[in-house]
Short mmCIF file of C-alpha atoms in Angstrom, two decimals:
data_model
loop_
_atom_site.label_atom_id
_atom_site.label_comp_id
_atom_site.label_asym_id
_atom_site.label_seq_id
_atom_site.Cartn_x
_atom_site.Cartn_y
_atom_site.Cartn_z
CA UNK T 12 14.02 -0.92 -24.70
CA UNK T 13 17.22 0.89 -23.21
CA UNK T 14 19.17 -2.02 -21.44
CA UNK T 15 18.98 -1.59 -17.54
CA UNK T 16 22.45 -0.06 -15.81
CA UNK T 17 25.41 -2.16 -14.33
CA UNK T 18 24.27 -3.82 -11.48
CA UNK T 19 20.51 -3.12 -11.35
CA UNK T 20 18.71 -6.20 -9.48
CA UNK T 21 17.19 -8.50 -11.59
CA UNK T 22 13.24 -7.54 -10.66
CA UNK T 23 14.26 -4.35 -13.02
CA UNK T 24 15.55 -5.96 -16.29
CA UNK T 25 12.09 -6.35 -17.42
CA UNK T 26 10.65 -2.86 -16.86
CA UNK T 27 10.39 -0.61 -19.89
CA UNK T 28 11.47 2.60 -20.37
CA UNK T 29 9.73 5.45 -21.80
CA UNK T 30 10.37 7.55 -24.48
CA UNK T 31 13.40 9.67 -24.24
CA UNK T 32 10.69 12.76 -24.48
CA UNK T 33 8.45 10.99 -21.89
CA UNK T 34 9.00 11.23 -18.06
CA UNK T 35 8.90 8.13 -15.99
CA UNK T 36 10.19 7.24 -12.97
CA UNK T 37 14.16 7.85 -12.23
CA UNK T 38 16.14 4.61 -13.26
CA UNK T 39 18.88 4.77 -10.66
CA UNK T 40 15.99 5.50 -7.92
CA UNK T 41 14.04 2.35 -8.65
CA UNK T 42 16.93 0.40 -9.08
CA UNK T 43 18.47 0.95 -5.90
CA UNK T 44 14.84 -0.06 -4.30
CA UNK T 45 14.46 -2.76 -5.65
CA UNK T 46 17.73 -3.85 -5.29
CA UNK T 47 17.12 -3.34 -1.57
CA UNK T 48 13.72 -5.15 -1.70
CA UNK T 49 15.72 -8.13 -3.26
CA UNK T 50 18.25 -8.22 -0.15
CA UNK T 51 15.65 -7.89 2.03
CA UNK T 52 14.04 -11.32 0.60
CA UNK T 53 17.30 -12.94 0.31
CA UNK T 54 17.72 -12.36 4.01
CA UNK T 55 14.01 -13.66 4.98
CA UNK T 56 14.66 -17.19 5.93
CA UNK T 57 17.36 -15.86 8.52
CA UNK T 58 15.49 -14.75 11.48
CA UNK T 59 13.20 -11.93 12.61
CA UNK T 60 13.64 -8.57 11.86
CA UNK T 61 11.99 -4.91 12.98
CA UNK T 62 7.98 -5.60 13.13
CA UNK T 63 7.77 -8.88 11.36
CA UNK T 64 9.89 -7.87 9.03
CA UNK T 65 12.50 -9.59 6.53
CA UNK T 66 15.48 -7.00 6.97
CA UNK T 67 16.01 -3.58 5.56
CA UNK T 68 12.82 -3.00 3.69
CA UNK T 69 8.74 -4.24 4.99
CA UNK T 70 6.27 -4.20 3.33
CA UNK T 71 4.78 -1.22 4.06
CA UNK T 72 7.46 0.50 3.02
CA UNK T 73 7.10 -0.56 -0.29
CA UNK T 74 3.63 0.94 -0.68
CA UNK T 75 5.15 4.18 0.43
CA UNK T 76 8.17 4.60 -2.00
CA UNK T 77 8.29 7.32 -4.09
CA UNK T 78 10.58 8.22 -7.23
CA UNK T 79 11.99 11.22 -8.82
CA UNK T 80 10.75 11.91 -12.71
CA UNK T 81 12.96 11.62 -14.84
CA UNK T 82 13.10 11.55 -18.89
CA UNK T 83 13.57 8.40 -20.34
CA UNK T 84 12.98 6.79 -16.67
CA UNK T 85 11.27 3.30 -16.13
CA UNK T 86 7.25 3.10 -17.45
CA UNK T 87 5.38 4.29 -13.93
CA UNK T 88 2.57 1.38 -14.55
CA UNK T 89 5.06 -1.15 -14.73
CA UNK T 90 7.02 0.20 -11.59
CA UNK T 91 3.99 0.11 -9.89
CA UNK T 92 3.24 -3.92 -10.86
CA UNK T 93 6.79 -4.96 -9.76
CA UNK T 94 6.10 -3.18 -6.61
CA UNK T 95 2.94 -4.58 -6.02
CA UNK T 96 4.33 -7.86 -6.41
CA UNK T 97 7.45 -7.54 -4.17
CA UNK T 98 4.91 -5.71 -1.24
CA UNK T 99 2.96 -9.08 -1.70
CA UNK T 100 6.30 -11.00 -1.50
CA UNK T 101 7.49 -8.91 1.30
CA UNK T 102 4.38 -9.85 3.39
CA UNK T 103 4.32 -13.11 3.01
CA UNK T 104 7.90 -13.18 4.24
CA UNK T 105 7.00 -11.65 7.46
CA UNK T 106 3.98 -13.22 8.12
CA UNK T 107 6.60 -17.07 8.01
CA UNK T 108 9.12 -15.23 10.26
CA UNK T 109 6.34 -14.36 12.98
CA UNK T 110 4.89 -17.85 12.85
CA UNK T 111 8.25 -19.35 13.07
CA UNK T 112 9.63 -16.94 15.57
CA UNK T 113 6.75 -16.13 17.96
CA UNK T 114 3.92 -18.65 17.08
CA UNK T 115 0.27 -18.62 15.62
CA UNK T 116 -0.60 -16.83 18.50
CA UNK T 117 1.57 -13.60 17.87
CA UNK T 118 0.69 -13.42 14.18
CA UNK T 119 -3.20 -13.67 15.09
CA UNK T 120 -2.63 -11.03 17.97
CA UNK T 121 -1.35 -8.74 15.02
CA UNK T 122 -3.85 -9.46 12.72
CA UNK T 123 -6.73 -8.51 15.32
CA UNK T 124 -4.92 -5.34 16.52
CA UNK T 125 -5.31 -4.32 12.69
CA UNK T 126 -8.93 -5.34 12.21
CA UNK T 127 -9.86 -3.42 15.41
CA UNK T 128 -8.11 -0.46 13.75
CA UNK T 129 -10.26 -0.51 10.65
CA UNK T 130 -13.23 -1.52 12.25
CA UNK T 131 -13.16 1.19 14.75
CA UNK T 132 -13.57 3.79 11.55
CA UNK T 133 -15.48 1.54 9.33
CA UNK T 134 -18.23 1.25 11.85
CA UNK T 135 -18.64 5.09 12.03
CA UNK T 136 -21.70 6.57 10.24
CA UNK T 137 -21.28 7.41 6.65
CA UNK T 138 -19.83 10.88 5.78
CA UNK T 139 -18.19 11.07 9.36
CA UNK T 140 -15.39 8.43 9.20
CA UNK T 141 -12.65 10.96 8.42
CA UNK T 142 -11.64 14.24 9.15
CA UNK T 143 -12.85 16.95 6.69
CA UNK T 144 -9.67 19.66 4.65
CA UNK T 145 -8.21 21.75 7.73
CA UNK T 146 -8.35 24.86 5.01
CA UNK T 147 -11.47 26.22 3.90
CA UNK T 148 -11.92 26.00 0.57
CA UNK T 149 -9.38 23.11 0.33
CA UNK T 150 -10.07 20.07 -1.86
CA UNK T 151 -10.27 16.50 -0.76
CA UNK T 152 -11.68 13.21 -1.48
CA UNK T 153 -15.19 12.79 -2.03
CA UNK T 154 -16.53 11.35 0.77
CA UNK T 155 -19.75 9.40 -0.86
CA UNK T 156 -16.92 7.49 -3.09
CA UNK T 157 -14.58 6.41 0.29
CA UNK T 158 -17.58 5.68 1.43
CA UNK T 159 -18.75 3.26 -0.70
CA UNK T 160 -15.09 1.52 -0.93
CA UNK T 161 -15.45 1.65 3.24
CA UNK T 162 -18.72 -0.64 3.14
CA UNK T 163 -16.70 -2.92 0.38
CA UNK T 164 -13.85 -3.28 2.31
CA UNK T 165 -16.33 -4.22 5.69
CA UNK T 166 -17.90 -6.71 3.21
CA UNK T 167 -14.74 -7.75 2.96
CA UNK T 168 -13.68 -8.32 6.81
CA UNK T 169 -16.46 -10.22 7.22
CA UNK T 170 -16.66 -12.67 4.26
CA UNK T 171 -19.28 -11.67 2.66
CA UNK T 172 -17.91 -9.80 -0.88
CA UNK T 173 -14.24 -10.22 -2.36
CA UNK T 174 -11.98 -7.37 -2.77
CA UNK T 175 -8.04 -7.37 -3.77
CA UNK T 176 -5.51 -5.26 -2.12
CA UNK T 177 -4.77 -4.07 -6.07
CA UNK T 178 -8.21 -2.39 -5.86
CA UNK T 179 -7.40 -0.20 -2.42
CA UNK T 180 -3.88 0.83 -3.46
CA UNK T 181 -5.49 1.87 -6.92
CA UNK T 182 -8.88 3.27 -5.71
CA UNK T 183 -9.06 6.77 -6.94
CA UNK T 184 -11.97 8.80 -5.53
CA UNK T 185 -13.32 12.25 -7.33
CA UNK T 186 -12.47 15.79 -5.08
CA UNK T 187 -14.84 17.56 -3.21
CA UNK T 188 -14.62 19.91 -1.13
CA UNK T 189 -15.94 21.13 2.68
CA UNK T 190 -18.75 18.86 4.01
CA UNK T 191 -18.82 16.54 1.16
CA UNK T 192 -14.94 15.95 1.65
CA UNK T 193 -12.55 13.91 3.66
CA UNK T 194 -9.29 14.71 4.10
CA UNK T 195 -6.82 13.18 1.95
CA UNK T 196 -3.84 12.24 3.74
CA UNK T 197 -6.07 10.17 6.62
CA UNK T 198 -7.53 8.26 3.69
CA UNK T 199 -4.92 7.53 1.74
CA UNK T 200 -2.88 5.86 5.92
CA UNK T 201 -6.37 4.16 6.54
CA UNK T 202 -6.28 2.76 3.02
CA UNK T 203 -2.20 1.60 3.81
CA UNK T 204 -3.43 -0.02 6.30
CA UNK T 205 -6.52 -1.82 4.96
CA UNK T 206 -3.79 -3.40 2.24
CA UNK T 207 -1.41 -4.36 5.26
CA UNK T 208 -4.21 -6.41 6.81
CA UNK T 209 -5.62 -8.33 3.42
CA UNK T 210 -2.03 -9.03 2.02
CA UNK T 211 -1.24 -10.05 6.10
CA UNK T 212 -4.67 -12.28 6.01
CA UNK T 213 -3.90 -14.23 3.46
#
């Protein structure tokens, strides 16, 4: 393994590297992430930040980062498990500052505002609980598949079948295209927040 740069955080000294053939995600990119993600939970016992959250970086920021390729960069699979772990990490943190900060009270207001979010498209008949491709002809997900990981995920709200945020954030659903389709952007925020509200329920 390539030893990590000067003053990369410590979440990064166990990442691999690929190949120097192979692409992977930009070393200097993830580094200075993480190394962000790091202050951020240093900072967490210290008072409330922005939205519940623990300084410069929430949790739902983490889900949204995205990295250069590079040659030689960090193994993508592995980025992705550190992440997963410091988004996990990250909402944990906020969910202590809103109890200590604002109450039981506050936290459980947030956490309904959320499941009233995904409840008001989960309870929508199948096939019509997103928006279709804008283009004609354009491809999107296949709407039977979200579908079926919808109805999982309302198992799910009400107790009645597990499911892990690790499934959502690494659901991958077949294209499609016009009726059978949904569009992909709307499922991918729906599916952002789904994660924000089982990580925040737990």
């Amino acid at each position: 393994m390539t030893p990590e740069r000067p003053g990369a955080p410590p979440a990064t000294a166990c990442i691999p590297r690929c190949a120097e053939a192979e692409r992977g995600y930009d070393v200097a990119q993830v580094d200075d992430f993480l190394a962000a993600v790091h202050a951020a939970l240093q900072d967490a016992p210290h008072g409330p930040g922005p939205e519940y959250g623990s300084g410069t970086v929430l949790s739902t920021q983490v889900r949204a980062a995205v990295f250069a390729g590079a040659r030689g960069g960090y193994r993508p699979e592995a980025v992705d498990e550190v992440l997963d772990a410091a988004e996990e990490s990250l909402a944990a943190a906020e969910r202590e500052r809103c109890l200590r900060a604002r109450g039981p009270d506050a936290w459980q207001q947030h956490l309904d505002a959320l499941t009233r979010l995904l409840r008001n498209r989960l309870d929508r008949p199948r096939t019509q609980r997103f928006r279709r491709p804008s283009r004609p002809r354009a491809q999107g997900y296949s709407a039977a598949h979200v579908d079926v990981l919808c109805e999982r995920l309302g198992a799910r709200l009400t107790d009645a079948a597990p499911l892990e945020p690790a499934e959502l954030r690494r659901a991958v659903f077949p294209p499609a295209q016009g009726e059978r389709s949904y569009e992909e952007q709307q499922v991918d925020a729906f599916l952002d927040r789904a994660v924000q509200l089982l990580l925040a329920s737990r």
